XYZ file of C-alpha atoms in Angstrom:
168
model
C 19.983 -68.184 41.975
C 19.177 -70.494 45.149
C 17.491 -67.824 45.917
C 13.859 -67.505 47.155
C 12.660 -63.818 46.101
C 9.014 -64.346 48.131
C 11.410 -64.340 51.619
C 12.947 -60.857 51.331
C 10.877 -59.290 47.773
C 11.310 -55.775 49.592
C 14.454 -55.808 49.240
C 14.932 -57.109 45.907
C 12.098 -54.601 44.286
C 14.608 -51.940 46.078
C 17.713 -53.148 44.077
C 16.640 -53.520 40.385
C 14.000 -52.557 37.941
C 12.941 -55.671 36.996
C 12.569 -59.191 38.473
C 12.645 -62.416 36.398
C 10.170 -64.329 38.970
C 10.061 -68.354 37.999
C 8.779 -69.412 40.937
C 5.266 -70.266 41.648
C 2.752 -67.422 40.562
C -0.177 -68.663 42.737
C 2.771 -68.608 45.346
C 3.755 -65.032 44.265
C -0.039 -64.017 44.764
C -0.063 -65.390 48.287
C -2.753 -68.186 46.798
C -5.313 -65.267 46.365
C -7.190 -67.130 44.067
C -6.478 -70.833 45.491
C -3.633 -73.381 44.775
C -2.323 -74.669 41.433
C -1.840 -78.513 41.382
C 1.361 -80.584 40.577
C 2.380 -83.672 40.840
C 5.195 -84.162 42.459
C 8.073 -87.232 42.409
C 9.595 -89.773 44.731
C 12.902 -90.913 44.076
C 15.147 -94.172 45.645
C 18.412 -94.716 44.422
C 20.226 -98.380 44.319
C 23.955 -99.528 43.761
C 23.569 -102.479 41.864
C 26.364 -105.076 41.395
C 26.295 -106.233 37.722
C 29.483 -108.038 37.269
C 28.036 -110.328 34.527
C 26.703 -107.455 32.092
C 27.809 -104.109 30.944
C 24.776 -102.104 32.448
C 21.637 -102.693 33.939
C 18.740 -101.906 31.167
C 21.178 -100.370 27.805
C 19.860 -96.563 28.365
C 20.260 -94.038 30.307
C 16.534 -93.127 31.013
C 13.859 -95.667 30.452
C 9.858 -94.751 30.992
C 7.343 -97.330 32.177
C 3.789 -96.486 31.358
C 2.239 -99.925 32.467
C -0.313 -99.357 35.382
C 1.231 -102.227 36.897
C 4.810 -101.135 37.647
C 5.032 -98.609 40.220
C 7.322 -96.094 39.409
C 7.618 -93.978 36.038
C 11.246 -94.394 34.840
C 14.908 -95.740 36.026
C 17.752 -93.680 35.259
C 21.132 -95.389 35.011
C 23.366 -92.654 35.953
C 26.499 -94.056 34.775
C 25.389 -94.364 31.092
C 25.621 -90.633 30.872
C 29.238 -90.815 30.747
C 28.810 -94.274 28.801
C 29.672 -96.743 31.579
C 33.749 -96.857 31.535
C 36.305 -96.386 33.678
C 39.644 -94.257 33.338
C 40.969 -97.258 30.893
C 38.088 -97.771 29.364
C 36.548 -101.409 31.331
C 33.233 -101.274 31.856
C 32.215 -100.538 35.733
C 31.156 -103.445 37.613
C 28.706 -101.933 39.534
C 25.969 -98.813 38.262
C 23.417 -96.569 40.514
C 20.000 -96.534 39.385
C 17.189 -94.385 40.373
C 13.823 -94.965 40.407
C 11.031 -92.159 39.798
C 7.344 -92.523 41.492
C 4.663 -90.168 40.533
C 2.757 -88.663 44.046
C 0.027 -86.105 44.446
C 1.886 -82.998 45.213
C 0.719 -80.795 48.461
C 1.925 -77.660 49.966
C 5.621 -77.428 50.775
C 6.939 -80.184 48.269
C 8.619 -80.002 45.157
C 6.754 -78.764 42.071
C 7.475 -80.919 39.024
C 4.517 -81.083 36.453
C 1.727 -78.738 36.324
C -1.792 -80.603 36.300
C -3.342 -78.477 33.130
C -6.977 -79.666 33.099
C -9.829 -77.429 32.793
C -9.947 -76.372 36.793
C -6.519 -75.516 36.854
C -5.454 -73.651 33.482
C -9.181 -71.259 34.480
C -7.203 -70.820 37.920
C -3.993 -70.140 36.550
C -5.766 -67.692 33.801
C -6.929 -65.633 36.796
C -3.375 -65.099 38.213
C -1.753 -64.514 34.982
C -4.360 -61.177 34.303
C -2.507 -60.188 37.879
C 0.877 -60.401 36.607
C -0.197 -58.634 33.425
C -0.927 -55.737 35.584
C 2.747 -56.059 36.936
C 5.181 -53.449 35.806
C 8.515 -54.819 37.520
C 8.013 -58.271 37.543
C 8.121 -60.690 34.363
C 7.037 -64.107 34.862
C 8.856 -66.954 34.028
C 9.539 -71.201 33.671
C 7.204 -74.171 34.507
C 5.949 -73.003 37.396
C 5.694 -69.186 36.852
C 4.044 -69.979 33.824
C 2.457 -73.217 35.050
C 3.390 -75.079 31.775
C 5.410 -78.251 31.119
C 8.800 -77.550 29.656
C 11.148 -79.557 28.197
C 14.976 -78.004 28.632
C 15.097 -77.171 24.748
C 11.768 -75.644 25.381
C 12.390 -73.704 28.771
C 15.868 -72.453 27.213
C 13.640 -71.513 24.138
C 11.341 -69.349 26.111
C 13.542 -67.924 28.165
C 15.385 -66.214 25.200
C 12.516 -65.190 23.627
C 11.721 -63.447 26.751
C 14.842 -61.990 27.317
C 14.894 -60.606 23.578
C 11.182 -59.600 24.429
C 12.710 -57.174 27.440
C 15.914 -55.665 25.894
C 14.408 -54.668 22.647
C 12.271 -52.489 24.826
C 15.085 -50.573 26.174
């Protein structure tokens, strides 16, 4: 965890048999092939003052698909926990975040995997390389390049781990 394995993988292929890699294959392969594309987010956070109404849009997570708002979605952080103080009031003020889609380069965060045609061939190519792996077993979004929802990456992640220790 918070770990990455790419800056010291010498080490950790010395300590332990196998290595659950979910970060980046093309990463892993040192881009041998080229780069996988993402897109990658923006986010800016605001404290609103809402006095007047119990919260700012009534869920926690709303998406906007029109072309002509600029961000994706607003998450109302507070309506996780429904809203209420210690006694119960609602809070007068909530924090709301605000989610912008960018083109994703080199060195940012790695949200959604772009699977068109160009990049799924790509990604093809480095998954016969990990197939040839013997220690490694790869892993998540991005060492899978698929989107995941949580139910789904918890899903998979069992499966693989059921995968491994039936085999021992």
């Amino acid at each position: 965890m918070n770990t990455n394995y790419l800056d010291n993988r010498y080490y950790f292929d010395s300590v332990a048999k196998k290595i659950i890699y979910s970060g980046s294959i093309d990463e892993f392969y040192n881009y041998r092939y080229g780069v996988l594309e993402y897109r990658t987010l923006k986010f800016e956070e605001e404290i609103l003052n809402i006095l007047n109404i119990p919260n700012f849009q009534g869920n926690a997570v709303v998406n906007y698909t029109d072309n002509e708002i600029p961000y994706t979605r607003i998450i109302e952080h507070k309506l996780f926990q429904f809203g209420k103080d210690v006694k119960g009031n609602d809070l007068p003020t909530t924090v709301i975040t605000k989610e912008y889609a960018l083109n994703w380069q080199l060195n940012q965060e790695r949200y959604y995997p772009i699977n068109d045609e160009k990049n799924n061939c790509l990604y093809d190519k480095y998954k016969q390389l990990a197939q040839t792996e013997k220690n490694v077993i790869f892993g998540g979004k991005l060492g899978e390049y698929k989107y995941y929802n949580m139910d789904e990456v918890i899903s998979s992640s069992l499966k693989l781990c059921n995968k491994e220790l039936s085999k021992t």
